[in-house]
XYZ file of C-alpha atoms in Angstrom:
238
model
C 202.861 -12.415 -117.475
C 200.445 -15.241 -116.805
C 201.388 -18.633 -115.466
C 201.473 -21.202 -118.309
C 198.204 -23.077 -118.787
C 200.087 -26.293 -119.486
C 199.354 -28.438 -116.391
C 202.917 -29.765 -116.415
C 204.413 -26.290 -115.925
C 201.524 -24.456 -114.230
C 202.804 -25.125 -110.711
C 206.195 -23.690 -111.581
C 204.559 -20.494 -112.836
C 202.429 -20.190 -109.720
C 205.450 -20.654 -107.470
C 207.037 -17.734 -109.320
C 204.096 -15.558 -108.295
C 202.538 -15.296 -111.749
C 198.761 -14.757 -111.955
C 196.603 -17.447 -113.513
C 194.492 -16.532 -116.502
C 190.854 -17.027 -115.529
C 188.931 -15.487 -118.403
C 189.074 -13.761 -121.781
C 186.804 -10.986 -123.020
C 186.365 -10.894 -126.797
C 185.310 -8.086 -129.069
C 183.048 -9.296 -131.881
C 183.412 -7.578 -135.259
C 187.020 -7.853 -136.404
C 187.836 -10.311 -133.611
C 185.427 -13.254 -133.529
C 184.413 -12.559 -137.115
C 186.284 -10.896 -139.935
C 186.030 -7.089 -139.940
C 183.158 -5.721 -141.982
C 184.477 -2.246 -142.725
C 181.858 -1.731 -145.454
C 179.216 -1.954 -142.732
C 180.525 1.007 -140.766
C 180.890 3.035 -143.956
C 177.228 2.397 -144.765
C 176.212 3.296 -141.212
C 177.965 6.651 -141.445
C 176.363 7.296 -144.814
C 172.922 6.484 -143.399
C 173.488 8.788 -140.431
C 175.154 11.529 -142.458
C 178.317 11.661 -140.329
C 182.028 11.546 -141.115
C 184.719 9.062 -140.060
C 185.798 11.233 -137.139
C 182.373 10.970 -135.466
C 181.683 7.973 -133.213
C 178.523 6.210 -134.416
C 177.135 5.358 -130.973
C 177.978 8.762 -129.515
C 176.172 10.423 -132.411
C 173.042 8.320 -131.903
C 173.043 9.075 -128.166
C 173.168 12.809 -128.944
C 169.930 12.695 -130.972
C 166.477 13.556 -129.684
C 164.348 10.448 -128.904
C 162.314 10.269 -132.167
C 165.418 10.727 -134.312
C 167.386 8.327 -132.107
C 164.899 5.520 -132.692
C 165.065 6.032 -136.452
C 168.869 6.135 -136.399
C 169.078 2.958 -134.316
C 166.798 1.125 -136.718
C 168.850 2.258 -139.725
C 172.039 0.753 -138.321
C 170.226 -2.382 -137.160
C 169.105 -2.888 -140.762
C 172.709 -2.627 -141.936
C 173.819 -5.111 -139.267
C 171.111 -7.526 -140.391
C 172.449 -7.215 -143.934
C 175.922 -8.068 -142.664
C 174.625 -11.340 -141.223
C 173.029 -12.533 -144.443
C 175.055 -15.471 -145.739
C 172.792 -15.522 -148.793
C 173.547 -11.922 -149.703
C 174.695 -11.551 -153.316
C 177.668 -9.423 -152.299
C 180.528 -11.454 -150.827
C 181.413 -8.399 -148.741
C 178.104 -8.626 -146.937
C 178.685 -11.991 -145.315
C 179.692 -12.649 -141.729
C 182.757 -14.897 -141.733
C 184.575 -16.392 -138.730
C 188.098 -15.284 -137.970
C 190.938 -17.631 -138.835
C 191.758 -19.890 -135.904
C 188.478 -19.142 -134.106
C 187.297 -22.677 -133.362
C 190.721 -24.122 -132.399
C 191.177 -21.329 -129.849
C 187.710 -21.859 -128.381
C 188.311 -25.595 -128.080
C 191.593 -24.959 -126.303
C 190.098 -22.436 -123.868
C 187.237 -24.798 -123.082
C 189.649 -27.651 -122.405
C 191.660 -25.418 -120.067
C 188.576 -24.164 -118.230
C 188.988 -20.511 -119.234
C 185.864 -18.329 -119.044
C 184.790 -16.546 -122.229
C 182.735 -13.352 -122.526
C 181.884 -10.843 -125.240
C 182.004 -7.062 -125.020
C 180.844 -5.479 -128.264
C 179.381 -2.271 -129.646
C 177.054 -4.353 -131.849
C 173.528 -5.227 -130.772
C 172.419 -8.684 -129.748
C 171.019 -10.055 -133.035
C 174.354 -10.237 -134.960
C 176.088 -11.547 -131.840
C 173.561 -14.365 -131.488
C 173.826 -15.071 -135.216
C 177.594 -15.447 -134.966
C 177.422 -17.740 -131.939
C 174.663 -19.928 -133.369
C 176.304 -20.166 -136.792
C 179.975 -20.617 -135.957
C 180.262 -21.437 -132.235
C 177.120 -23.344 -131.208
C 178.981 -25.704 -128.875
C 180.749 -23.008 -126.851
C 179.504 -20.918 -123.937
C 180.083 -17.171 -123.618
C 178.856 -15.446 -120.487
C 178.121 -12.670 -119.964
C 177.486 -11.185 -123.410
C 177.642 -7.393 -123.261
C 176.247 -5.524 -126.271
C 175.852 -1.832 -127.036
C 172.837 -1.617 -124.748
C 175.320 -1.647 -121.854
C 176.451 1.870 -121.042
C 179.019 3.223 -120.883
C 180.471 0.988 -123.575
C 184.043 0.752 -124.838
C 186.431 2.543 -124.646
C 185.156 2.968 -121.077
C 186.298 0.008 -118.916
C 182.879 -0.422 -117.230
C 181.894 -3.353 -119.449
C 185.015 -5.332 -118.559
C 184.675 -4.454 -114.881
C 181.088 -5.712 -114.991
C 182.309 -9.017 -116.447
C 185.004 -9.197 -113.764
C 182.359 -8.994 -111.047
C 180.253 -11.634 -112.770
C 183.224 -13.966 -112.894
C 184.401 -13.083 -109.353
C 188.029 -12.769 -110.498
C 190.685 -10.037 -110.461
C 191.197 -7.983 -113.614
C 194.849 -9.032 -113.461
C 193.534 -12.527 -114.218
C 191.704 -11.344 -117.358
C 192.545 -10.661 -120.991
C 190.846 -8.415 -123.544
C 191.183 -9.404 -127.204
C 190.126 -6.995 -129.923
C 191.077 -5.191 -133.101
C 190.411 -1.539 -132.240
C 191.794 1.216 -130.063
C 188.542 1.108 -128.065
C 189.269 -2.518 -127.165
C 192.830 -1.761 -126.123
C 191.908 1.304 -124.057
C 189.030 -0.456 -122.299
C 191.160 -3.480 -121.474
C 194.135 -1.507 -120.219
C 192.076 0.878 -118.109
C 190.256 -2.072 -116.559
C 193.584 -3.631 -115.588
C 193.458 -6.575 -118.018
C 196.137 -7.736 -120.412
C 195.347 -6.534 -123.937
C 195.847 -8.509 -127.147
C 195.511 -6.870 -130.546
C 194.371 -9.065 -133.429
C 195.907 -7.635 -136.576
C 193.579 -7.386 -139.558
C 194.606 -9.265 -142.686
C 194.588 -6.032 -144.684
C 196.747 -4.318 -142.057
C 194.365 -1.422 -141.467
C 194.920 -1.564 -137.689
C 198.683 -2.255 -137.760
C 199.411 1.164 -136.237
C 197.736 0.003 -133.009
C 200.538 -2.507 -132.393
C 202.687 0.298 -131.007
C 200.194 2.271 -128.945
C 200.731 2.274 -125.206
C 197.500 0.367 -124.531
C 198.517 -2.734 -126.513
C 200.416 -5.497 -124.705
C 200.543 -8.300 -127.252
C 199.921 -8.703 -130.970
C 198.803 -11.761 -132.956
C 197.792 -12.255 -136.568
C 195.545 -15.312 -135.989
C 193.450 -16.257 -132.995
C 194.929 -19.720 -132.625
C 198.413 -18.207 -132.438
C 197.443 -17.455 -128.851
C 197.398 -21.148 -127.979
C 201.186 -21.721 -127.649
C 201.585 -18.347 -125.931
C 198.995 -19.277 -123.321
C 200.225 -22.839 -123.004
C 203.799 -21.709 -122.373
C 203.024 -18.547 -120.395
C 204.667 -16.190 -122.872
C 202.160 -13.340 -122.801
C 203.614 -10.196 -121.259
C 201.683 -7.441 -119.528
C 201.760 -3.649 -119.244
C 205.100 -2.017 -118.391
C 207.148 -5.059 -119.340
C 206.051 -4.724 -122.957
C 208.060 -7.300 -124.889
C 205.456 -8.055 -127.523
C 204.356 -11.524 -128.538
C 204.114 -11.072 -132.312
C 203.124 -14.133 -134.335
């Protein structure tokens, strides 16, 4: 558990030996913005691979000329996903419910914010400039960082940048890669359930500590110190 962020009860939590939350690492697609499952389907179609094949692993396995072409094909699909003027309502990047209230709260409480995503930098910058222009995220780790999730290296890199312990960090995401990376780095993991329930099965995997259905549902849990970590796995389901 973390000590409550509420200043009135923080000292009590610290006296009980609870760690203080210092920073949160966010996934992007499906976490900061609504999941764009159509996008990954189109990527697999463009690359000619099935659902069981990891998109980034497949691209890395290609010879250089083919790799460049494959990277550009998925970049084009990601650019389509950003287009708010696209005629298809599916092809629009939309912020997650509760996104801004949570960011305001974290900023007020002095909590660091970073991004670890398997997207490239253009859609990440688009999201931040469009929906979160007043908030700071640093560092921002995209798919150019290797090894990427589910390897914990990205989170460990952020930990060093922040000069904190991983026990003082949280990883929030919507995929098994997010949960595995966070757990193996030593951070508390929070699963954001998708509105259509497609990732509900991840609520019970061993890598998931807490479960929420909206980002701002984290606010009372953080304020009151009710997030539970690792072996003591009483879930915070809201």
